[in-house]
Coordinates of C-alpha atoms in Angstrom, one line a residue:
Chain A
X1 CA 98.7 133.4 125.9
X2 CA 96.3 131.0 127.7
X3 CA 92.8 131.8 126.3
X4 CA 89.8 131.3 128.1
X5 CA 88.0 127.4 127.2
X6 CA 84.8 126.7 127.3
X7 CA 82.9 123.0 127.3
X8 CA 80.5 122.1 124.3
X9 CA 77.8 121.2 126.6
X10 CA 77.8 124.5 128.2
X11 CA 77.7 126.1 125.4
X12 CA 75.0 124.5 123.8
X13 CA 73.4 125.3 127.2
X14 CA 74.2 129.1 126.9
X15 CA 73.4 129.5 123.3
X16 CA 70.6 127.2 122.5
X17 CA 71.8 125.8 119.6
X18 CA 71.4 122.1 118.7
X19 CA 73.6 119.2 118.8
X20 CA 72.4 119.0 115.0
X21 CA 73.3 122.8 114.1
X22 CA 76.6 122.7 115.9
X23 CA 78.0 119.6 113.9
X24 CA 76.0 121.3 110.3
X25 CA 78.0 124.2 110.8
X26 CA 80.9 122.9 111.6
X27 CA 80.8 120.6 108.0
X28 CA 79.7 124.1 106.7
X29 CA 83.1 125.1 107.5
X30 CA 81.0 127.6 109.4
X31 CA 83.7 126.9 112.8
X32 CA 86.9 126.2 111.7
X33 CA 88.6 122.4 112.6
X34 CA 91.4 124.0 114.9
X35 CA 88.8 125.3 117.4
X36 CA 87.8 122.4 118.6
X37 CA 90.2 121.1 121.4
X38 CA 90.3 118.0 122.7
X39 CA 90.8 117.0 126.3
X40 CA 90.8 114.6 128.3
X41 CA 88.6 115.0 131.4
X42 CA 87.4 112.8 134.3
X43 CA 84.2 111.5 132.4
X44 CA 86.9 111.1 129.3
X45 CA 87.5 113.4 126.0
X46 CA 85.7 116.0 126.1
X47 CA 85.6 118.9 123.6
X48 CA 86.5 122.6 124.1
X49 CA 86.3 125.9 122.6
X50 CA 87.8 129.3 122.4
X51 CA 85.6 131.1 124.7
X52 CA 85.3 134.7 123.0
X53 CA 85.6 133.6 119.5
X54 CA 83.4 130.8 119.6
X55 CA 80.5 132.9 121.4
X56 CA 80.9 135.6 119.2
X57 CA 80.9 133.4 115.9
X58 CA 77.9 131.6 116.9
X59 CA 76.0 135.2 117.8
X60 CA 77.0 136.3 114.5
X61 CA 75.5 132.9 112.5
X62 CA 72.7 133.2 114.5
X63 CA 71.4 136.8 113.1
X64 CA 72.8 136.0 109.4
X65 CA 71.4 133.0 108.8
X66 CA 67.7 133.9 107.8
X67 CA 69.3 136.3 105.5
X68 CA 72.1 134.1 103.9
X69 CA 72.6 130.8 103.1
X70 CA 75.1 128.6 104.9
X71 CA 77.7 128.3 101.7
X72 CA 77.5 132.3 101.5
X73 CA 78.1 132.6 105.3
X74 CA 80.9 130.3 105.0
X75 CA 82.4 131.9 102.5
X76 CA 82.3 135.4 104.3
X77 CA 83.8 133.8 107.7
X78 CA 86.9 131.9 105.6
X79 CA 90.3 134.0 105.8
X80 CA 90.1 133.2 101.9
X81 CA 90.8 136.6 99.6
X82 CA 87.3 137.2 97.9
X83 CA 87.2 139.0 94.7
X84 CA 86.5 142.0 94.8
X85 CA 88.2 145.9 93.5
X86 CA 87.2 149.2 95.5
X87 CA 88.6 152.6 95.3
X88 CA 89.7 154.3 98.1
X89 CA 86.8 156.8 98.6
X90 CA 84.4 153.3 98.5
X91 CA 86.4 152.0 101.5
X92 CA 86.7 155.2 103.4
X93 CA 83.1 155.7 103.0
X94 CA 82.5 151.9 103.9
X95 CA 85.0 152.7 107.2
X96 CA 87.4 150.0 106.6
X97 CA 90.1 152.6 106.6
X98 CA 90.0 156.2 107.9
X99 CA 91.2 159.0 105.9
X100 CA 94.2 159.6 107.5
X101 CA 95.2 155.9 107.0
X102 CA 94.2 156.4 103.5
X103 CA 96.8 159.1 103.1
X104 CA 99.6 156.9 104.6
X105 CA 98.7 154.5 102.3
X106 CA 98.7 156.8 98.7
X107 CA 102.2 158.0 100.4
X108 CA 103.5 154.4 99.9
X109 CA 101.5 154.0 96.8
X110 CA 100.9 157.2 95.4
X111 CA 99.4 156.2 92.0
X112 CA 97.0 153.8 93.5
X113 CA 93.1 154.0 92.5
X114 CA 91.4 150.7 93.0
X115 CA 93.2 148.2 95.5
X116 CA 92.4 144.5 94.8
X117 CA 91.7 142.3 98.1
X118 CA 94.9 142.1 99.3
X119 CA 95.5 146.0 99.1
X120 CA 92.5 146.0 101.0
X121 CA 93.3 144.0 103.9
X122 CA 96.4 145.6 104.3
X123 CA 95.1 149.2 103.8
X124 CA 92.7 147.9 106.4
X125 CA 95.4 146.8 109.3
X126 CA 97.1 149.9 108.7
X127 CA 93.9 151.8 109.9
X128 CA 93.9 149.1 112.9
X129 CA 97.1 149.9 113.8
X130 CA 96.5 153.9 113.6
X131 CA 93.4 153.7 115.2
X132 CA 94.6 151.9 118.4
X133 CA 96.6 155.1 118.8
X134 CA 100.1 153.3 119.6
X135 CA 101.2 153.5 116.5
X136 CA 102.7 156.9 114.9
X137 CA 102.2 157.4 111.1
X138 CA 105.7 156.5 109.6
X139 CA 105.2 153.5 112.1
X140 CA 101.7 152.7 110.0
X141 CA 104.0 153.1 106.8
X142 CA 106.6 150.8 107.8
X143 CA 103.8 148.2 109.1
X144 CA 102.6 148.2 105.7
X145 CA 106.1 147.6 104.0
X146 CA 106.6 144.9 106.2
X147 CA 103.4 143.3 104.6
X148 CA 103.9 143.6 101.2
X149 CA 107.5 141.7 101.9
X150 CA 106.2 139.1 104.1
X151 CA 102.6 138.0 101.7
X152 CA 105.1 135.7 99.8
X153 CA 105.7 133.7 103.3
X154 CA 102.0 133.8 104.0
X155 CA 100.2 133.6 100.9
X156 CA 97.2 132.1 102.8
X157 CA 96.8 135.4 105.0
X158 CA 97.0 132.8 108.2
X159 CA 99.7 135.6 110.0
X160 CA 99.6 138.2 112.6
X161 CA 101.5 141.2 113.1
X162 CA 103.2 142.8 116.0
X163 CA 105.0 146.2 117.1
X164 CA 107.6 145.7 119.4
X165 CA 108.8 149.6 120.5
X166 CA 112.5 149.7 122.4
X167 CA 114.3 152.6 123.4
X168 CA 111.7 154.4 120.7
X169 CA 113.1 152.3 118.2
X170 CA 110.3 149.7 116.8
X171 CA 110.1 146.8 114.9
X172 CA 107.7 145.2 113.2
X173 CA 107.0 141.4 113.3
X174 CA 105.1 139.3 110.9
X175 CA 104.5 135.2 111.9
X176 CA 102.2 132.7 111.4
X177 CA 98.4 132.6 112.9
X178 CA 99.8 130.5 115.4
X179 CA 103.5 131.2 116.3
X180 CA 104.7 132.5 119.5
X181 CA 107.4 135.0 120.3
X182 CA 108.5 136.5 123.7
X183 CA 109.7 139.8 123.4
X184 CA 112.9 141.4 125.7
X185 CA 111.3 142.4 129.2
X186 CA 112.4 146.5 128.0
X187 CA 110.5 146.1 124.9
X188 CA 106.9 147.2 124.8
X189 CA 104.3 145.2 122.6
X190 CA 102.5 148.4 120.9
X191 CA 100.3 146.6 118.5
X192 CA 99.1 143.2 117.8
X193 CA 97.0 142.4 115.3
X194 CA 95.7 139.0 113.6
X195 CA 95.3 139.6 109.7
X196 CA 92.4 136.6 109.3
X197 CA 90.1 138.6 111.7
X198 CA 91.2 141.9 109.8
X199 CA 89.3 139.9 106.5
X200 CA 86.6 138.5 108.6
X201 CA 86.1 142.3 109.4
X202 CA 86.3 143.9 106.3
X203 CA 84.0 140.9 104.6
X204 CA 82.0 141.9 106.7
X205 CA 81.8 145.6 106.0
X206 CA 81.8 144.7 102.3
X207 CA 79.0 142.6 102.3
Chain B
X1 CA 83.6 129.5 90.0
X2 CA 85.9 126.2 89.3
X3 CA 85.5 125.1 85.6
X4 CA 83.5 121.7 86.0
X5 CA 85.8 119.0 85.8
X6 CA 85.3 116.9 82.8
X7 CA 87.7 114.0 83.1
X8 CA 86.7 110.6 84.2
X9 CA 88.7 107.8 85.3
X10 CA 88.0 103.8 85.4
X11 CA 90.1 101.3 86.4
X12 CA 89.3 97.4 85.4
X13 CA 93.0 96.0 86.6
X14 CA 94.9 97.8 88.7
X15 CA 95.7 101.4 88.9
X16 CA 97.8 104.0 90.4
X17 CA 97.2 108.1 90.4
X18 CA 98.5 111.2 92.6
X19 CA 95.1 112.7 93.1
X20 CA 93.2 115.3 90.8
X21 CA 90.1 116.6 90.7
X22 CA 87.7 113.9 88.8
X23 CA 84.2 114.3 87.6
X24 CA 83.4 110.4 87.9
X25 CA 85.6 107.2 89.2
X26 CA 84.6 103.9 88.9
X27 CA 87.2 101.4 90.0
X28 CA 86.2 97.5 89.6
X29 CA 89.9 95.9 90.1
X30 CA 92.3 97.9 92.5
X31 CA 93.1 101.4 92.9
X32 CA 95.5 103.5 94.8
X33 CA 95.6 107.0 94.6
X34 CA 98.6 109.0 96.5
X35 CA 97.5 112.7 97.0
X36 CA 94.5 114.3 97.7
X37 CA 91.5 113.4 95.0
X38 CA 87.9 115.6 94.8
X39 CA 85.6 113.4 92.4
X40 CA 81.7 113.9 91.7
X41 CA 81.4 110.5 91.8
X42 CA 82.4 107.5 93.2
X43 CA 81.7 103.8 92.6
X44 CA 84.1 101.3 94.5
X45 CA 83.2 98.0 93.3
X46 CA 86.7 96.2 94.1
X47 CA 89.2 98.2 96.1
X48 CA 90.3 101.2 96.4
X49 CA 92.9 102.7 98.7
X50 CA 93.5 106.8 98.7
X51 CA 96.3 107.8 101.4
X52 CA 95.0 111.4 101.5
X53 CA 92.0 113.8 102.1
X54 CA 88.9 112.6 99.3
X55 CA 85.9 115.3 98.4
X56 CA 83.3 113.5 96.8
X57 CA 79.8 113.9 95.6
X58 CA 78.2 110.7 96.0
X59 CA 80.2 107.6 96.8
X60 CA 79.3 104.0 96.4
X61 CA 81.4 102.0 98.2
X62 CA 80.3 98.2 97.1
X63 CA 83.7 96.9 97.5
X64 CA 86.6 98.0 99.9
X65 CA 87.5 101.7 100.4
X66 CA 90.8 102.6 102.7
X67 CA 90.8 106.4 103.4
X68 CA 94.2 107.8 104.9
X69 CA 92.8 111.3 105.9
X70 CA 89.8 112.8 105.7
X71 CA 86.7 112.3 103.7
X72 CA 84.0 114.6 103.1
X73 CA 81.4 115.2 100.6
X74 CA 77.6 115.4 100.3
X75 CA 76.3 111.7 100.2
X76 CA 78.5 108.0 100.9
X77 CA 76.7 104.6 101.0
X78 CA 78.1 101.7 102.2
X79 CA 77.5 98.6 100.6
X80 CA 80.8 96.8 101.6
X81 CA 83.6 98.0 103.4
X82 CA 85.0 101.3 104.4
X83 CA 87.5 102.8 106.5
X84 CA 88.3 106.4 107.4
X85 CA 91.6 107.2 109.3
X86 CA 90.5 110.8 109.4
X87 CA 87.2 111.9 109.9
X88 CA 84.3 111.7 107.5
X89 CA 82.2 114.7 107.3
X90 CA 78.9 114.6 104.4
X91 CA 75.2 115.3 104.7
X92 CA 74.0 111.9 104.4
X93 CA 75.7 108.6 105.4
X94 CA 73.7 105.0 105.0
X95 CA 75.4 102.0 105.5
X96 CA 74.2 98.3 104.7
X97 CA 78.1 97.3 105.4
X98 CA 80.7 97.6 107.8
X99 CA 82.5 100.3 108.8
X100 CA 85.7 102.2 110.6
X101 CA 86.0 105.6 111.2
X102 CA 88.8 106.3 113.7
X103 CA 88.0 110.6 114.0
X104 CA 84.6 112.1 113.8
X105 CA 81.7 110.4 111.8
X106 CA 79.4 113.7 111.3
X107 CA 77.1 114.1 109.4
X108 CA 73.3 115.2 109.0
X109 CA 71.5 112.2 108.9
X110 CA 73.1 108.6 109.7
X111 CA 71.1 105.5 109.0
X112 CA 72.9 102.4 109.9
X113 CA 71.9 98.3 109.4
X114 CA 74.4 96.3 110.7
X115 CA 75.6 94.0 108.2
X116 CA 79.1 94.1 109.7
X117 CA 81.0 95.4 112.5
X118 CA 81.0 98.9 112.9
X119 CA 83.3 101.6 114.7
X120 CA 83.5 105.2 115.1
X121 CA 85.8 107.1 117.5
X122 CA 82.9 109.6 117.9
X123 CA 79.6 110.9 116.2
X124 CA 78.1 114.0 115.7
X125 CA 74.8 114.3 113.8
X126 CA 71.5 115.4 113.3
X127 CA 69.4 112.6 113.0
X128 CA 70.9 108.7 114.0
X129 CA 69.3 105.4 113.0
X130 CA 70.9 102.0 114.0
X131 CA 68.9 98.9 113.0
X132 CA 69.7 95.5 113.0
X133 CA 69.5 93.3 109.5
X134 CA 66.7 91.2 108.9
X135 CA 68.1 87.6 110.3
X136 CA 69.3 85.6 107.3
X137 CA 71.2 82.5 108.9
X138 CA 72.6 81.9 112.4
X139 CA 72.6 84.1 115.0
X140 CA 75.6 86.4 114.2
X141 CA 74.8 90.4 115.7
X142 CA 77.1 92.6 115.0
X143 CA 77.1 96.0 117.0
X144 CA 78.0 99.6 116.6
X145 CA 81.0 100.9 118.9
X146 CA 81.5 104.1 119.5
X147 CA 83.1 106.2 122.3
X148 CA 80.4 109.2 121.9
X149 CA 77.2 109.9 120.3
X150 CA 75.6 113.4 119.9
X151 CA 72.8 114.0 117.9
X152 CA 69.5 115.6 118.1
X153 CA 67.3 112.1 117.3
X154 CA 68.7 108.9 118.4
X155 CA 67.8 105.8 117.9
X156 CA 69.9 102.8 118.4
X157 CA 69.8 99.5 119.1
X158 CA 72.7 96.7 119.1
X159 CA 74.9 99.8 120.2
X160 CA 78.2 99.8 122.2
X161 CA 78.7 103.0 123.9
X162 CA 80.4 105.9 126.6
X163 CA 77.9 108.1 126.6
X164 CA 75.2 109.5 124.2
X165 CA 74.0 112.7 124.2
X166 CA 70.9 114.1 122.3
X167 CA 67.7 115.8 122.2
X168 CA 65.6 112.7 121.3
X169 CA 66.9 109.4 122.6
X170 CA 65.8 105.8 121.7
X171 CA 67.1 103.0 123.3
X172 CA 66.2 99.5 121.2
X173 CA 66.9 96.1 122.0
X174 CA 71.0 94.9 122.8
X175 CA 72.4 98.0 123.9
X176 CA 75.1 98.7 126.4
X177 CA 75.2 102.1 127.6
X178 CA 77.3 104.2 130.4
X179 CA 75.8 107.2 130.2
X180 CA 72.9 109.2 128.7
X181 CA 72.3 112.6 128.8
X182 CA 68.8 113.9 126.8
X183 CA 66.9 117.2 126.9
X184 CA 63.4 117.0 126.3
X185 CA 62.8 112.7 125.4
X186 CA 64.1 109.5 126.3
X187 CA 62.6 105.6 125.8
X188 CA 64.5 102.7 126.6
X189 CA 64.1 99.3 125.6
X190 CA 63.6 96.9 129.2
X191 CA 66.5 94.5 128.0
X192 CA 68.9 97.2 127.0
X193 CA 71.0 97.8 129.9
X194 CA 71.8 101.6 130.3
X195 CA 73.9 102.2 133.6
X196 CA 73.4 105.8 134.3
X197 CA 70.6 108.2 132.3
X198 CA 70.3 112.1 133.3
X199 CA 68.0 114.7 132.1
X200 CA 69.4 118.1 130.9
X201 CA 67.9 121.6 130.6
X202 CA 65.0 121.3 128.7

């Protein structure tokens, strides 16, 4: 996947930000290390972005910041687990699932009451992967099987998840944040999700 | 929350530790530490050599620090000698020494006397001050090199440089510049020579 780059000095152009607050957030941990790519160009290195991600990160600082200080904001945008226990009416209500990816969950885990952050996150890609209508329920079941194994690889939570659907048979993939796989031309890629902006998501719905 | 760590390490002769979380170092002889280290405190008054990442509070570096990755913490002086293999992230960096950083220098404010030679790959910052040391004997200037400055205030002088970008740019005495690129000001010293200057947006 080639994603889209864009220059630092156009985006300080587009966004209005400051040399100053681009390089404070970035010590803030506010912009992770790995998005900014170096290249070499003709006027020599210059440094690049993830287009989307980058824009949308820097729209969100901007509105949070009056209300939040920098270490809090930094510690809602890390992929790391915060501490927290909710019920599953709290998260229903809060929509980081939906009921009916609720009820595939209590099917796996029928004597669950409160989920700790990890069930959460889970719970919460399950309800990604129903609500992008690809995925069929025993599918969702599966997906969240295949998580439970695979969080002793990824104890960081740095992985995404896959669907790969053949002859209506489909498998699910777990690999790291940054691993690539190319899938048999027949096979259809039916859900792709990354789990780090799963948490970014539900921090933010929790917060 | 961490538990606050309570144990403190000092090293007179010579010294050598896998890393740990520290509330206060103060090496006077020689040091080497292996892993990655976090410390409250630093004080470097011989030399100390870490070949990993270092988190401290405040460091004091009156003798000879050798970083291998990266360093980072809230405020480093320089009274000696430091170099960074990494980068070197922290709020507040002043130097009265020399220094190498061979990644990013950034930090919030810089303020810089050349005392010694000093490199950096490239700087990002909020505010940048580059002075020269009140002349003692001879005639010996040393300069700041650097491949790229960015910062929103500026000023330099005895400064080697690609290009520098900012909001607020001061060009002082004994600079060599390719390229400038400022937003809203820009002064320049009549013996610095500055080959090309642009303004942008505003």
């Amino acid at each position: 996947m080639e994603q889209e780059l864009i220059s630092k000095k156009e985006l300080l152009d587009l966004t209005g930000i400051s040399y100053g607050q681009l390089y404070r957030w970035k010590r803030k941990d506010l912009i992770p290390e790995g998005w900014f790519i170096r290249k070499s160009t003709f006027t020599g290195q210059e440094t690049f972005f993830p287009r989307e991600k980058i824009l949308s990160r820097i729209e969100q600082i901007k509105q949070l910041k009056d209300d939040l200080s920098l270490d809090e904001l930094a510690r809602r945008f890390s992929p790391d687990p915060a501490e927290i226990a909710l019920c599953g009416e709290d998260m229903v209500k809060r929509s980081i699932v939906s009921e009916q990816a609720w009820r595939v969950y209590r099917l796996e885990h029928p004597n669950t009451k409160v989920c700790s952050f990890r069930d959460v996150v889970f719970a919460s890609v399950v309800h990604r992967a129903l609500a992008s209508g690809n995925v069929g329920l025993d599918e969702a079941r599966n997906a969240l099987r295949t998580l439970e194994q695979s969080i002793t690889m990824f104890s960081d939570f740095r992985m995404r998840i896959a669907c790969v659907r053949k002859l209506g048979v489909s498998v699910w993939v777990v690999q790291s944040a940054d691993g690539q796989f190319v899938i048999d031309p027949d096979a259809k890629l039916v859900f792709d999700a990354d789990v780090s902006e799963c948490i970014e998501d539900v921090k933010l719905r929790l917060l | 929350m961490q538990a606050e760590p309570v144990k403190n390490w000092r090293v007179m002769g010579s010294s050598t530790i896998t890393g740990g979380s520290y509330n206060h170092i103060s090496v006077m002889g020689e040091a080497v530490s292996t892993g990655d280290m976090e410390c409250q405190s630093l004080r470097v008054m011989g030399m100390f050599q870490t070949h990993a990442n270092v988190q401290v509070g405040f460091a004091n570096i009156m003798g000879q620090m050798d970083v291998g990755g990266q360093l980072r913490g809230q405020r480093v002086r320089v009274m000696g000698e430091l170099t960074v293999h990494g980068d070197c992230e922290v709020e507040q960096f002043l130097s009265r020494g020399a220094f190498s950083i061979d990644g990013l220098l950034n930090a919030g404010t810089i303020d810089v006397r050349l005392y010694g030679p000093c490199h950096v790959r490239e700087i990002g910052c909020g505010s940048l001050r580059v002075s020269l040391k009140k002349p003692f004997f001879g005639r010996m200037r040393h300069v700041l090199t650097a491949d790229v400055i960015e910062g929103d205030d500026v000023m330099l002088t005895y400064t080697k440089a690609h290009i520098v970008r900012g909001d607020r740019i001061r060009i002082g005495l004994g600079c060599d510049i390719d390229k400038i690129e400022y937003k809203t000001e820009y002064a320049c010293h009549p013996r610095a020579h500055v080959a090309s200057c642009e303004q942008r947006g505003s």
